[in-house]
JSON list of C-alpha atoms in Angstrom, two decimals:
[
{"chain": "A", "resi": 2, "resn": "MET", "atom": "CA", "xyz": [161.34, 24.53, 156.37]},
{"chain": "A", "resi": 3, "resn": "GLY", "atom": "CA", "xyz": [161.92, 28.24, 155.76]},
{"chain": "A", "resi": 4, "resn": "ASP", "atom": "CA", "xyz": [162.07, 30.19, 152.52]},
{"chain": "A", "resi": 5, "resn": "MET", "atom": "CA", "xyz": [163.89, 28.72, 149.55]},
{"chain": "A", "resi": 6, "resn": "ASN", "atom": "CA", "xyz": [164.81, 30.26, 146.21]},
{"chain": "A", "resi": 7, "resn": "GLY", "atom": "CA", "xyz": [165.80, 28.26, 143.20]},
{"chain": "A", "resi": 8, "resn": "VAL", "atom": "CA", "xyz": [164.79, 26.75, 139.90]},
{"chain": "A", "resi": 9, "resn": "LEU", "atom": "CA", "xyz": [162.16, 24.19, 138.96]},
{"chain": "A", "resi": 10, "resn": "LYS", "atom": "CA", "xyz": [163.50, 22.46, 135.86]},
{"chain": "A", "resi": 11, "resn": "PHE", "atom": "CA", "xyz": [161.23, 20.33, 133.68]},
{"chain": "A", "resi": 12, "resn": "VAL", "atom": "CA", "xyz": [162.38, 18.19, 130.76]},
{"chain": "A", "resi": 13, "resn": "GLU", "atom": "CA", "xyz": [160.56, 15.79, 128.48]},
{"chain": "A", "resi": 14, "resn": "LYS", "atom": "CA", "xyz": [162.53, 12.55, 128.10]},
{"chain": "A", "resi": 15, "resn": "GLU", "atom": "CA", "xyz": [161.33, 9.72, 125.91]},
{"chain": "A", "resi": 16, "resn": "GLY", "atom": "CA", "xyz": [157.78, 11.08, 125.98]},
{"chain": "A", "resi": 17, "resn": "LYS", "atom": "CA", "xyz": [157.72, 11.40, 129.77]},
{"chain": "A", "resi": 18, "resn": "LEU", "atom": "CA", "xyz": [157.86, 14.66, 131.75]},
{"chain": "A", "resi": 19, "resn": "THR", "atom": "CA", "xyz": [160.55, 14.72, 134.44]},
{"chain": "A", "resi": 20, "resn": "GLY", "atom": "CA", "xyz": [161.85, 17.47, 136.69]},
{"chain": "A", "resi": 21, "resn": "GLU", "atom": "CA", "xyz": [164.13, 18.58, 139.46]},
{"chain": "A", "resi": 22, "resn": "VAL", "atom": "CA", "xyz": [164.38, 21.34, 142.04]},
{"chain": "A", "resi": 23, "resn": "ILE", "atom": "CA", "xyz": [167.69, 23.22, 142.06]},
{"chain": "A", "resi": 24, "resn": "PRO", "atom": "CA", "xyz": [167.94, 25.49, 145.13]},
{"chain": "A", "resi": 25, "resn": "ASP", "atom": "CA", "xyz": [170.13, 28.60, 144.95]},
{"chain": "A", "resi": 26, "resn": "ASP", "atom": "CA", "xyz": [172.12, 27.33, 147.95]},
{"chain": "A", "resi": 27, "resn": "GLY", "atom": "CA", "xyz": [173.11, 24.13, 146.13]},
{"chain": "A", "resi": 28, "resn": "GLY", "atom": "CA", "xyz": [171.95, 20.61, 145.53]},
{"chain": "A", "resi": 29, "resn": "VAL", "atom": "CA", "xyz": [169.60, 18.96, 143.08]},
{"chain": "A", "resi": 30, "resn": "PHE", "atom": "CA", "xyz": [166.40, 17.19, 144.11]},
{"chain": "A", "resi": 31, "resn": "PRO", "atom": "CA", "xyz": [164.80, 14.99, 141.43]},
{"chain": "A", "resi": 32, "resn": "MET", "atom": "CA", "xyz": [161.02, 14.91, 141.24]},
{"chain": "A", "resi": 33, "resn": "THR", "atom": "CA", "xyz": [159.65, 11.42, 141.77]},
{"chain": "A", "resi": 34, "resn": "LYS", "atom": "CA", "xyz": [156.35, 12.14, 140.02]},
{"chain": "A", "resi": 35, "resn": "VAL", "atom": "CA", "xyz": [155.33, 14.85, 137.52]},
{"chain": "A", "resi": 36, "resn": "GLU", "atom": "CA", "xyz": [151.85, 15.21, 136.02]},
{"chain": "A", "resi": 37, "resn": "ILE", "atom": "CA", "xyz": [150.10, 17.81, 133.89]},
{"chain": "A", "resi": 38, "resn": "LYS", "atom": "CA", "xyz": [146.45, 17.98, 134.89]},
{"chain": "A", "resi": 39, "resn": "GLU", "atom": "CA", "xyz": [143.41, 19.63, 133.37]},
{"chain": "A", "resi": 40, "resn": "GLY", "atom": "CA", "xyz": [143.18, 23.43, 133.52]},
{"chain": "A", "resi": 41, "resn": "ASP", "atom": "CA", "xyz": [146.92, 24.23, 133.25]},
{"chain": "A", "resi": 42, "resn": "VAL", "atom": "CA", "xyz": [147.68, 22.55, 136.58]},
{"chain": "A", "resi": 43, "resn": "LEU", "atom": "CA", "xyz": [151.07, 20.97, 137.24]},
{"chain": "A", "resi": 44, "resn": "TYR", "atom": "CA", "xyz": [151.51, 18.41, 140.04]},
{"chain": "A", "resi": 45, "resn": "PHE", "atom": "CA", "xyz": [154.81, 17.04, 141.27]},
{"chain": "A", "resi": 46, "resn": "GLU", "atom": "CA", "xyz": [156.32, 15.13, 144.18]},
{"chain": "A", "resi": 47, "resn": "LEU", "atom": "CA", "xyz": [159.87, 15.01, 145.49]},
{"chain": "A", "resi": 48, "resn": "VAL", "atom": "CA", "xyz": [161.77, 14.00, 148.58]},
{"chain": "A", "resi": 49, "resn": "PHE", "atom": "CA", "xyz": [163.54, 16.87, 150.36]},
{"chain": "A", "resi": 50, "resn": "LYS", "atom": "CA", "xyz": [165.28, 16.45, 153.72]},
{"chain": "A", "resi": 51, "resn": "TYR", "atom": "CA", "xyz": [163.67, 13.03, 154.19]},
{"chain": "A", "resi": 52, "resn": "GLN", "atom": "CA", "xyz": [160.18, 14.45, 153.62]},
{"chain": "A", "resi": 53, "resn": "LEU", "atom": "CA", "xyz": [157.79, 13.79, 150.75]},
{"chain": "A", "resi": 54, "resn": "LEU", "atom": "CA", "xyz": [156.65, 17.10, 149.25]},
{"chain": "A", "resi": 55, "resn": "LYS", "atom": "CA", "xyz": [153.45, 17.14, 147.18]},
{"chain": "A", "resi": 56, "resn": "THR", "atom": "CA", "xyz": [153.03, 20.30, 145.14]},
{"chain": "A", "resi": 57, "resn": "THR", "atom": "CA", "xyz": [150.28, 21.64, 142.88]},
{"chain": "A", "resi": 58, "resn": "LEU", "atom": "CA", "xyz": [150.85, 24.70, 140.68]},
{"chain": "A", "resi": 59, "resn": "LYS", "atom": "CA", "xyz": [148.46, 26.66, 138.50]},
{"chain": "A", "resi": 60, "resn": "VAL", "atom": "CA", "xyz": [150.23, 27.94, 135.39]},
{"chain": "A", "resi": 61, "resn": "ASP", "atom": "CA", "xyz": [148.96, 31.29, 134.07]},
{"chain": "A", "resi": 62, "resn": "GLY", "atom": "CA", "xyz": [150.88, 32.40, 130.98]},
{"chain": "A", "resi": 63, "resn": "GLU", "atom": "CA", "xyz": [154.47, 33.01, 132.07]},
{"chain": "A", "resi": 64, "resn": "LYS", "atom": "CA", "xyz": [153.73, 32.80, 135.83]},
{"chain": "A", "resi": 65, "resn": "PHE", "atom": "CA", "xyz": [152.86, 30.01, 138.23]},
{"chain": "A", "resi": 66, "resn": "LYS", "atom": "CA", "xyz": [151.51, 29.91, 141.75]},
{"chain": "A", "resi": 67, "resn": "GLY", "atom": "CA", "xyz": [150.45, 27.14, 144.06]},
{"chain": "A", "resi": 68, "resn": "SER", "atom": "CA", "xyz": [150.99, 25.29, 147.27]},
{"chain": "A", "resi": 69, "resn": "GLY", "atom": "CA", "xyz": [152.63, 22.21, 148.57]},
{"chain": "A", "resi": 70, "resn": "TYR", "atom": "CA", "xyz": [152.37, 19.94, 151.54]},
{"chain": "A", "resi": 71, "resn": "SER", "atom": "CA", "xyz": [154.90, 18.12, 153.68]},
{"chain": "A", "resi": 72, "resn": "TYR", "atom": "CA", "xyz": [154.93, 16.57, 157.13]},
{"chain": "A", "resi": 73, "resn": "ASP", "atom": "CA", "xyz": [155.70, 20.07, 158.47]},
{"chain": "A", "resi": 74, "resn": "GLY", "atom": "CA", "xyz": [152.56, 21.58, 156.92]},
{"chain": "A", "resi": 75, "resn": "GLU", "atom": "CA", "xyz": [151.59, 23.68, 153.90]},
{"chain": "A", "resi": 76, "resn": "PHE", "atom": "CA", "xyz": [153.84, 26.06, 151.96]},
{"chain": "A", "resi": 77, "resn": "GLU", "atom": "CA", "xyz": [153.37, 28.49, 149.06]},
{"chain": "A", "resi": 78, "resn": "LEU", "atom": "CA", "xyz": [155.26, 28.36, 145.80]},
{"chain": "A", "resi": 79, "resn": "PHE", "atom": "CA", "xyz": [155.36, 30.98, 143.06]},
{"chain": "A", "resi": 80, "resn": "GLY", "atom": "CA", "xyz": [157.54, 32.13, 140.21]},
{"chain": "A", "resi": 81, "resn": "LYS", "atom": "CA", "xyz": [157.82, 32.74, 136.50]},
{"chain": "A", "resi": 82, "resn": "LYS", "atom": "CA", "xyz": [158.87, 30.71, 133.51]},
{"chain": "A", "resi": 83, "resn": "SER", "atom": "CA", "xyz": [162.38, 31.01, 132.18]},
{"chain": "A", "resi": 84, "resn": "ARG", "atom": "CA", "xyz": [163.62, 29.45, 128.98]},
{"chain": "A", "resi": 85, "resn": "GLU", "atom": "CA", "xyz": [167.24, 28.32, 128.77]}
]
């Protein structure tokens, strides 16, 4: 899939956490599932280029790091929180 830079945007709507991936090169990809798990772990799924991506992130203060899986294999994901 190659490297991608962008924004993970999370919003709470009507008591439910939702999100989307906004790549720097354009487009918006809504997350189909978002869960906060025990131990500051965030899990989300989305469809990107006809593939289901399953991603787990460990949140540590203002930073996050984790990995995801698709039909093409595993990928790393990391970044820092930003408040708009």
